[in-house]
Structures are given as structure tokens and as C-alpha cells.
Amino acid sequence: MAKVDPSLVAHLPLFAGFTNDELEEILREAHSSRHPKNSAVFAQGEDAHSFFLLLHGHVRAAKTTPTGEQIVVRYVAPGETFGLAMAIGLTQYPATATAVDDSVVLAWPTGAWPRLVERFPPLATNTLQTVGTRLQESHTRVLEMSTQQVEQRVAHALLRLAKQSGKKLDHGIEIDFPISRQDIAQMTGTTLHTVSRILSGWESQGLVESGRQRIILREPHKIVVLAEQSANGER
Amino acid sequence: MAKVDPSLVAHLPLFAGFTNDELEEILREAHSSRHPKNSAVFAQGEDAHSFFLLLHGHVRAAKTTPTGEQIVVRYVAPGETFGLAMAIGLTQYPATATAVDDSVVLAWPTGAWPRLVERFPPLATNTLQTVGTRLQESHTRVLEMSTQQVEQRVAHALLRLAKQSGKKLDHGIEIDFPISRQDIAQMTGTTLHTVSRILSGWESQGLVESGRQRIILREPHKIVVLAEQSANGER
DNA sequence: CCGGCAATTTGCGTTAGCGCAAAACTGGCC
DNA sequence: GGCCAGTTTTGCGCTAACGCAAATTGCCGG
């Protein structure tokens, strides 16, 4: 539970427009904690005791149906907030958050939110922007699922992951955390089998290089082309 | 551009916690306008000059792809806000809003938002809740599209519409605005043909009664059963 | 009351992608 | 160094739903 240096987080959207002193005051209410790879930060349905800011690592937010099917809502990258249940009026987490890599998160108790917002109104507007952006992204996802075929959706998903969490190598862009075929299937609304077939295909064309929970985009530009080609008819 | 009576809107989520005087001050900045059936309130890509509150009628928000395919993002019911582009940091509308019935909307100029929020901070937190709720709904939609088959998705969509804008009749619940098979297809990620087949089927079983842009749920409970039956395997 | 257009229905062939099953592979761990 | 569990690959048959086409219906305007 070491102290967090305000200058490390000052540039984040959440804290846009705050002075260092204000930041310090806000950070005083939070505590940081480590989450080893594959451990849950919180579980769907659990009481929303805290909201979080990811400092290091990567976290997967996933939603499960009563019958056990899952979808990946998103991958959280360092600097992003998650578990904002209370800000949007929920008392329980609507999804499960799992560290996919050893991660460090900063957590504020849910109860601190109203006080913080009252004292620092920009927190609300900044959060509104963040949530709004996520709403846009979710709508885009619906649009893609409605109008594109699986191969294009997978292409888009990988390109987004590369953009968000890509590590530049000289021979391509690597997605910087462990991700399985199953995960990608759950991001794109398909099955791990289909994802596997698609990636095998791409691999034999030299578009990607992939292995166990590991994907490198070797020809990002060609994947962009794949993503954008409109298969065929209207809807 | 008649004046709006504060007491008419005081109960809306957007205005939770405001006094009548405050409300009047807020309403002073808005003007109302009529939109005849099938006219656009604003178009996707257009500059976000205003944000809106629907007073009467029904508005469809739809998103179009570069290639012309559309999805219905949502139907706006009276009392709901829409076109909140600026609040979430956009300068252009991300969707097209069309009145599906003769409608009356209240519009604030985009430029008034920062000032209003500064003067009335609860506006931001109320809007945050609204946008958060929509985010949840969108995630639910993604979940359904990923895990359910078309018939169940259509069932869910109709039940939601009935809940939001259903008019109780003695022989069922009627969706209270004109809605085509095409519209339902665009809400559920399928084609108008498939929707038509499904509704025909239901009609012959007496579950619904439907006609041109008109749907009555005759056996809501049986449709709930349809919606919930998990067709088969996991994903 | 009629003409015309938009919405709806329905048939039929096609197919993208699922579901199941089995085999092959990979890494981590003891 | 070898075993084991989780991940990935691949074959094969199947079907839900699409796509196209044509007929039908219902509504609105003149």
C-alpha cells in the first residue's frame, strides 16, 4: 500500500484539470493492491465495494449469462478506470474483472465517490466522457456484429487490441498480454474453433505469427484491409 | 416555442434533486420544437449543435455504416434525453435521430452544457447515471447477440419495447409507435425476412397479433418463456 | 373509390459458421 | 527430464439463418 506519485497519474483523462495538491487529496483516499495473474479483482454480482484504476498489468472484464456463457466486455489497459458500478447507479458489479497478468490496481471505496465528486466536480464530467466513449465503442461492436462476418470482426478486434496494448517489434506488433483463441471468440461473438481456423489461415499467409496465448501482427496493414472489406450485401 | 412547465419534467431522472426555480432557470435555455412523423431531428455526422429531451412522440436513433447498413441503437421514449454527443466529448452526432411519430422535443444548444453543468453539478451525475445505464443495456445486447439465437433475441427486443412503450389493451400489450419488421431486424442483428417468419409463426400460435408497423403481444408471458429458453450449448 | 407504393409474406437454394470429437501441441511444474 | 493440464488445431457433418425472388397485402393520397 505504497503511496502513489501524483505526477504518475496526472495525465490520465480521469484527472484532467487537477492540480497536484488536489490529486494528492484524491489519491489519499485510495490504496493500491497487487493481483497475481489469473486472480479476480472482483466478481460479477458481488457488492460494489470499490472502484479502480489500473496502474500496471492487464485486466479482463467479462460478463457471464445465467447459463454460463461468457463474453469479454473489454480489456483494461494501464491508466484506465474500471469497476465504476456505483458511478452509474449500480450496487453490484455487472461483470467479473480478472487480472490476465500480474497487475497493480488503485482502489477507492465506493463510499468515497459522492464526496469526491462533490468536492471535485470535474471528476463527474471526466467520468462521463469515459463512460460515453465506452458506450460508443459498445455501439460500434453491436454494429459490427450485425453487419460484418466473423473474419472481419476478428480483424477489427485484433487491430484494436494492438492499438490499445500493442508492443512494437521489428517484425510486427505483439499484443502485450496473454490472450487465448477463446478470449478472442468471446470478444467477437464466435467460437474458439472458428477463431483458430481464421488465425491458422492468416498464419499460413504470413499475416500473423501466433502461439499459445500470444499473437503478433506481422502485416497490420493487410489486416486492416481484411477488416474493411465489406463482404457483400446490405442488411 | 411555448414555455415548458417545470412540474411536467421535475420527475425525470435528468432533473432529480432540483427545485422548481432551478428547473425554470435550466428550461429557460431550451426551446421546444415539433418534428412530424418520419422527419430527422439530427443526422449522423452532423455538427452537434444541440442536445435533446423528448417531450412527446417517439424517436429512433440509428447508426449507419459507410456501406449503408443500419442498426437501430434505441428507441427514445418521452422523458428521455438523446443527442448527448457533447456531454461525452463528441462534436458530431454518432447516429441519426428520426421521429417515428409526430414528436415534440426540447433542445438546448450544445454551448449551454458546460455552463449548466458548472452551475448545477447534479446534471453531470444524473447524466452519468443515464449514460451508464445505456452502457449496461448495450453490453446486454452484445451478450444476447453472442449467445442467443434470433428467435430469442426478437422476443427480448419486443418485451423491452413493450415495457418501455407498451400500451395496455384488454387483449394484450401494443407497442405504441409504428415499427416495421425491418426495424426489429436492425435491433436484433438479423434480416427482415427472418423477423417476418418468426412473427408469422408466433401469430399462428396466437402469441402476437401484428400488422403493418404494428405489433400487439397477446401472450406476453409465453413470449417471456420463449425469450428465456436457452436453446442449447455453451459458447 | 382507385392507383400505387411500401411493407409483409413465403418459397427455395445456399452457406457461413457451429458443434462435436479427436488429435497434436506447449509450457509449466515437480 | 518427463508428466499433465490447458490450449490449439483440424476434420466432418449439420443447420440456422441468409439471400434472392416473387407474390400478396394494406394503407395513403388524390
Short mmCIF file of C-alpha atoms (C1' of nucleotides) in Angstrom, two decimals, chain B residues 148-151 153 189-191 193-194 197 212 214, chain D residues 15-22 24-28:
data_model
loop_
_atom_site.label_atom_id
_atom_site.label_comp_id
_atom_site.label_asym_id
_atom_site.label_seq_id
_atom_site.Cartn_x
_atom_site.Cartn_y
_atom_site.Cartn_z
CA GLN B 148 -28.76 -16.37 -28.16
CA GLN B 149 -30.42 -17.28 -31.37
CA VAL B 150 -32.52 -14.97 -33.41
CA GLU B 151 -35.91 -16.00 -32.10
CA ARG B 153 -33.36 -12.00 -29.40
CA GLY B 189 -28.96 -8.24 -35.80
CA THR B 190 -30.94 -10.21 -38.33
CA THR B 191 -32.92 -9.66 -41.53
CA HIS B 193 -37.22 -11.85 -43.67
CA THR B 194 -36.27 -13.79 -40.62
CA ARG B 197 -41.03 -15.60 -40.49
CA ARG B 212 -48.25 -3.13 -40.91
CA ARG B 214 -47.95 -2.60 -35.61
"C1'" DT D 15 -28.40 -26.42 -39.58
"C1'" DA D 16 -29.95 -21.79 -38.53
"C1'" DA D 17 -30.37 -18.18 -40.96
"C1'" DC D 18 -29.27 -15.65 -45.06
"C1'" DG D 19 -30.14 -14.05 -49.83
"C1'" DC D 20 -32.82 -13.75 -53.71
"C1'" DA D 21 -37.17 -13.59 -55.93
"C1'" DA D 22 -41.89 -13.24 -56.45
"C1'" DT D 24 -49.54 -10.57 -51.66
"C1'" DT D 25 -51.43 -7.25 -48.71
"C1'" DG D 26 -52.70 -2.94 -46.58
"C1'" DC D 27 -52.59 2.00 -46.45
"C1'" DC D 28 -52.45 6.68 -48.01
#
